[in-house]
Coordinates of C-alpha atoms and ligand atoms in Angstrom, one line a residue:
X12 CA 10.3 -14.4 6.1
X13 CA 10.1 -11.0 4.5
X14 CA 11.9 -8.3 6.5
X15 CA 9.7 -5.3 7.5
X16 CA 10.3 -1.9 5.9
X17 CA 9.3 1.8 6.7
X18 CA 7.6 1.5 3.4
X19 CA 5.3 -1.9 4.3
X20 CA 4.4 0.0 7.4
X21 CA 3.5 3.0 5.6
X22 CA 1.5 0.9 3.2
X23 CA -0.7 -0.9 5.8
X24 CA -2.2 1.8 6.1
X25 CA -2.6 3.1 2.3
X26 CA -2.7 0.1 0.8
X27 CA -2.2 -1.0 -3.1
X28 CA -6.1 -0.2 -4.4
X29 CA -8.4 -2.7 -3.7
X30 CA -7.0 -4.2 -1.0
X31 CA -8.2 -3.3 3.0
X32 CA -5.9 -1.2 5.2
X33 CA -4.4 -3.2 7.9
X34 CA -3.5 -2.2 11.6
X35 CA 0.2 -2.3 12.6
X36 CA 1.3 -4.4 15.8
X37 CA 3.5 -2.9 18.0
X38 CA 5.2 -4.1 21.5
X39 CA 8.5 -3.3 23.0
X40 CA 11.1 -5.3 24.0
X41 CA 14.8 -5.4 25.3
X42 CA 16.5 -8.4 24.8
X43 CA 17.4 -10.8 22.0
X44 CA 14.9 -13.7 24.1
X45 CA 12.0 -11.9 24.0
X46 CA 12.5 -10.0 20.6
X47 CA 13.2 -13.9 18.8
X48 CA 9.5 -14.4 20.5
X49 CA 7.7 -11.7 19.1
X50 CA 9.9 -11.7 16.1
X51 CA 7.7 -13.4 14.1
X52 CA 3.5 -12.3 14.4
X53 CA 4.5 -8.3 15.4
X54 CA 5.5 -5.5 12.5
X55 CA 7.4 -3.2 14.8
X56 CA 8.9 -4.0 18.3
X57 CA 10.3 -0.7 20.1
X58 CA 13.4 -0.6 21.9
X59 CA 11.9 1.8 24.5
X60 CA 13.3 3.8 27.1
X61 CA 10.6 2.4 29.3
X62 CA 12.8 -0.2 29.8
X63 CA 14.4 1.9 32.7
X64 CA 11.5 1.6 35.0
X65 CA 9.7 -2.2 33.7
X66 CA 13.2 -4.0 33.6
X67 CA 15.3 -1.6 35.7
X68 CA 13.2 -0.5 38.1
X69 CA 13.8 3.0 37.8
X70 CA 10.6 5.6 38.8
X71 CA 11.0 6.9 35.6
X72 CA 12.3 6.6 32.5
X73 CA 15.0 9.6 32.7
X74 CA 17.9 7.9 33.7
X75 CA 17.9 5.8 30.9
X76 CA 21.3 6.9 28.8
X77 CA 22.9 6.1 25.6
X78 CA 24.9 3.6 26.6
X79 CA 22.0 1.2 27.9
X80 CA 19.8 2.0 24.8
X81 CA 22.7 0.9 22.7
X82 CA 23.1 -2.2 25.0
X83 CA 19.5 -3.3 24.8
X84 CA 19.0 -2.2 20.9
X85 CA 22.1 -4.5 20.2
X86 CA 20.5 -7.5 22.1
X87 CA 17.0 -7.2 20.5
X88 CA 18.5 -6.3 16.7
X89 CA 19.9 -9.8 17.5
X90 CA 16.5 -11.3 18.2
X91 CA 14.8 -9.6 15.6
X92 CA 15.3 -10.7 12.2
X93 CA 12.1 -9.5 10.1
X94 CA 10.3 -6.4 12.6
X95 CA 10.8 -3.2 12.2
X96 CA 13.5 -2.6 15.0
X97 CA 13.1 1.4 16.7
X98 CA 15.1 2.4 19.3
X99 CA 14.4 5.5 22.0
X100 CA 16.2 8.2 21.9
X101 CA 17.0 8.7 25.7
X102 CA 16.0 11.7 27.8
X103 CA 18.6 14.2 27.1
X104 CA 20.3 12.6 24.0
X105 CA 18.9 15.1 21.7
X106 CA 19.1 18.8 23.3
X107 CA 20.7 20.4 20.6
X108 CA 21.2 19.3 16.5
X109 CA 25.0 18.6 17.2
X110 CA 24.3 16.0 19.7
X111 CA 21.2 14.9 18.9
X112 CA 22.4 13.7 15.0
X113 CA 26.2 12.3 17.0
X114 CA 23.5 10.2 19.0
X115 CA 21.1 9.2 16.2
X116 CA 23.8 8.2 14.4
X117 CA 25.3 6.1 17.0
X118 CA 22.4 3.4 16.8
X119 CA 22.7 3.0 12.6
X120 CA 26.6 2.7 13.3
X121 CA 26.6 0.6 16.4
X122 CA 23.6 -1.4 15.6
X123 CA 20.7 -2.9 13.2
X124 CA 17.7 -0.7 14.3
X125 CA 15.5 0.4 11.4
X126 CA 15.1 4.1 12.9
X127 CA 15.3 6.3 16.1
X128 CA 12.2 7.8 17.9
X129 CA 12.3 10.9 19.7
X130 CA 9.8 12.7 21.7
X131 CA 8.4 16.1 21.3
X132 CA 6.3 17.7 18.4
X133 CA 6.2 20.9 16.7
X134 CA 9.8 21.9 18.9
X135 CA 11.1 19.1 17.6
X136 CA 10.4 19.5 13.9
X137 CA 13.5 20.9 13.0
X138 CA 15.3 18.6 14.9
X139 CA 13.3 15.5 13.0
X140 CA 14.2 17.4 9.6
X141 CA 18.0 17.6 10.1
X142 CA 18.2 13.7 11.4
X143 CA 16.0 13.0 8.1
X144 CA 18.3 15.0 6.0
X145 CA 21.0 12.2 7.2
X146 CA 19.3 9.8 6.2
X147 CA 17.8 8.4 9.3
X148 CA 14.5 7.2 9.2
X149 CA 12.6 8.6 12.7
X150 CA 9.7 8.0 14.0
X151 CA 7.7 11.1 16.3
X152 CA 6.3 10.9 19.5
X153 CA 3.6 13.4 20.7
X154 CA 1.1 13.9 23.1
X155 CA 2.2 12.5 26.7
X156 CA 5.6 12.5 26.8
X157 CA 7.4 10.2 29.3
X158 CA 10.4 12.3 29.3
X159 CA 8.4 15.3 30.3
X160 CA 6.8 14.3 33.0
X161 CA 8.7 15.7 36.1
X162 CA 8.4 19.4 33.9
X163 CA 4.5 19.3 33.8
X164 CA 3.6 16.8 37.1
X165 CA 3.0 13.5 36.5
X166 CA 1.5 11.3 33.3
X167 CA -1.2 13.8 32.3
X168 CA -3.6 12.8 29.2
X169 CA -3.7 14.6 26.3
X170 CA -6.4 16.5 24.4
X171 CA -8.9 17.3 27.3
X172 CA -9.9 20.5 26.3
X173 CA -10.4 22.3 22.4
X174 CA -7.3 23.5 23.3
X175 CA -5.1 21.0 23.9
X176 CA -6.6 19.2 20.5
X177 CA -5.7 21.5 18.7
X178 CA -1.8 21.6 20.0
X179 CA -1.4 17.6 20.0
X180 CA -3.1 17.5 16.5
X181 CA -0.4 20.6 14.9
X182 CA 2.3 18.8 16.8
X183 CA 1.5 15.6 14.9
X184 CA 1.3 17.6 11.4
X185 CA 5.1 19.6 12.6
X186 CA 6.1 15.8 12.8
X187 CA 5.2 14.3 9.8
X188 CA 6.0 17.6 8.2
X189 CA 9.6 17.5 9.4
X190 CA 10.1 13.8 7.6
X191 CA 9.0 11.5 10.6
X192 CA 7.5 8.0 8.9
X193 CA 5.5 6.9 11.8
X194 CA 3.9 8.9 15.1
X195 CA 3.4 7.7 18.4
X196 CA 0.1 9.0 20.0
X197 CA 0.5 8.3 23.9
X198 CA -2.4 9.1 26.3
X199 CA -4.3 11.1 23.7
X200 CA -8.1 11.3 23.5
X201 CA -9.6 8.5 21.7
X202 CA -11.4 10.8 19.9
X203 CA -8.7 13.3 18.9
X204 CA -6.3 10.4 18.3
X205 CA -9.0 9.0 15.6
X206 CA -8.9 12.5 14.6
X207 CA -5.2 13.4 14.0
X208 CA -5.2 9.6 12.5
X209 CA -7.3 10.8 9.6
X210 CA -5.5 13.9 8.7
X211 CA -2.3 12.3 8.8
X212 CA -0.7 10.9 5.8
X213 CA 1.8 8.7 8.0
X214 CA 0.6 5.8 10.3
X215 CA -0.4 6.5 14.1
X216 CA 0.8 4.4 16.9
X217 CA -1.9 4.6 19.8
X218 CA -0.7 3.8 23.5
X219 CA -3.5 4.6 25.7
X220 CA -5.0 6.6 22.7
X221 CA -8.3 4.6 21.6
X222 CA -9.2 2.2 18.9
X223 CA -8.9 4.7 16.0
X224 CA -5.2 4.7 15.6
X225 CA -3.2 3.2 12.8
X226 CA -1.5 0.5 15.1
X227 CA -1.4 -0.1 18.5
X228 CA 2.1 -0.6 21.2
X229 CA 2.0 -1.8 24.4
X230 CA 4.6 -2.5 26.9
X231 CA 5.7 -6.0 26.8
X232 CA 6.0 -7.0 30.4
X233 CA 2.4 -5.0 30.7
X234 CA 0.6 -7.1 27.9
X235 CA 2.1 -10.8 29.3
X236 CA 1.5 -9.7 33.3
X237 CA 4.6 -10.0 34.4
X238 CA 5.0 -6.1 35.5
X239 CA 2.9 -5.7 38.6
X240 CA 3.7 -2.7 40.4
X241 CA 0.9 -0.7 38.8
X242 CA -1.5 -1.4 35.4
X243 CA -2.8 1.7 33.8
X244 CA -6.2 1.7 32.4
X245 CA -5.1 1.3 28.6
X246 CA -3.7 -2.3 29.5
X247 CA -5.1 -5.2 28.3
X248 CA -3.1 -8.2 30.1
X249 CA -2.7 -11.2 27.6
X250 CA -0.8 -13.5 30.1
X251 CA -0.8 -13.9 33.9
X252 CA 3.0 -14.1 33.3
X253 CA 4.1 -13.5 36.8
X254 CA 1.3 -15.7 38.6
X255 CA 3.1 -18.4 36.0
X256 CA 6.4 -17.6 37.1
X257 CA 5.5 -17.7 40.8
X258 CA 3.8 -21.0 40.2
X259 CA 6.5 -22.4 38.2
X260 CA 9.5 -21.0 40.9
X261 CA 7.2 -22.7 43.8
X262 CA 7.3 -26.0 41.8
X263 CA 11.0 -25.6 40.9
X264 CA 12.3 -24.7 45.0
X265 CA 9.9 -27.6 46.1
X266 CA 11.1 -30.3 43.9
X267 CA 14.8 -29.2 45.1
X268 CA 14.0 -29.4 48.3
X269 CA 12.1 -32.9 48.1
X270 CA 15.4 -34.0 46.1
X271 CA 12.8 -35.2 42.9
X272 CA 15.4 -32.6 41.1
X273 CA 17.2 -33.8 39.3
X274 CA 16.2 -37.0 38.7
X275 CA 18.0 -39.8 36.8
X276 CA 17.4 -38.6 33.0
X277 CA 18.7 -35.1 34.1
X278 CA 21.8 -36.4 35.2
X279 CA 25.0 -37.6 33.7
Ligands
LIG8 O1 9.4 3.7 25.9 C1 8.4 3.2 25.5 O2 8.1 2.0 25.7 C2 7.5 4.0 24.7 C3 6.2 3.5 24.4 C4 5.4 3.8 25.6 C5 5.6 4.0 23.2 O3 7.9 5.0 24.2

């Protein structure tokens, strides 16, 4: 079991010559059970701050704080022994350098995640330097931004019009510019995303973004079916998990009440 570097993602997608480039597997998770599952078949599993509203609950995912990212990344860095562990930067972690690098620095010191992500493009750049410059290996974020979306209306996608291309595809440049190692492309064009894949020497991470991206994250309790207050388009739903939880609880509560649990060779 060969841990998962920066560099092995990077050269997935330029690999040694002769050999074919290879997509990267992404999915998030939050807790040591789930990230000892994925653990072994995915390259990176995020520690995302979309844990606020698919475990928590939350409408959003701005009341996510540093505290519960460093809670969460703790419990999956304990699951996760080979991915590439990233952990969100939470909304309002990062508003100035002084904070934003006493933050970032707070998941190397506090726990085992391979680098921070952060959200925002070309503002950000000199932000993503600075953190770089300390030896912290980030990963960028552009086109729909979660955090953003009280500030422009709701979860808008990204790269509609010439326009808009053109500012997702210079705030993915600014990003790798700045030192990022890896990019997040959320609710970007397919077509621009393909686009801003080719011209970028660092690997793209599509969500809702199209086919043409580097690698490909989806929300974990999306992909296995076990969040069902809403599905977006861009989810492909690998497990009815919570029609297999339902069953299983129905099961579970009848055989309690029928007193066939437990039965002699679960007792003592
Ligand atoms: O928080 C999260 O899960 C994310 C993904 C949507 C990329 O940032």
């Amino acid at each position: 079991m060969k841990k998962i570097t920066l560099d092995t993602l990077q050269r997935k997608k330029h690999p040694k010559e002769g050999a074919k480039p290879c997509k990267i597997s992404a999915i998030t998770a939050y807790d040591a059970l789930f990230a000892t599952l994925f653990d072994p078949y995915i390259d990176l599993i995020l520690v995302g701050d979309s844990l606020n509203m698919s475990f928590n609950a939350y409408p959003d995912t701005l009341s996510a704080n540093m505290q519960t990212m460093l809670y969460h990344t703790k419990a999956v860095c304990r699951g996760a022994q080979r991915a590439f562990v990233v952990a969100d930067m939470p909304y309002g972690s990062y508003t100035n350098e002084k904070q934003a690098l006493k933050n970032a620095l707070k998941f190397y010191q506090h726990t085992r995640a391979d680098a921070i992500k952060l959200e925002g493009g070309q503002a950000r750049a000199p932000l993503i330097k600075r953190l770089v410059q300390e030896g912290l290996a980030v990963v960028g974020h552009v086109g729909l931004l979660p955090q953003s979306v009280r500030g422009v209306g709701g979860y808008k996608i990204v790269g509609k019009t010439q326009q808009s291309a053109q500012q997702v595809l210079e705030d993915a440049l600014s990003v790798q510019e700045a030192g990022a190692g890896l990019v997040v492309l959320e609710g970007v064009v397919a077509s621009v995303a393909t686009e801003i894949s080719k011209c970028l020497d660092i690997p793209t991470i599509g969500i809702g973004s199209g086919a043409g991206c580097d690698g490909q994250i989806l929300v974990f309790s999306d992909m296995l079916g076990l969040f069902k207050a809403f599905k977006p388009k861009f989810v492909r739903t690998y497990l009815e998990g919570a029609t297999l939880v339902e069953n299983a609880l129905k099961r579970y509560v009848q055989d309690i009440q029928t007193g066939c649990f437990p039965a002699q060779q679960e007792s003592y």
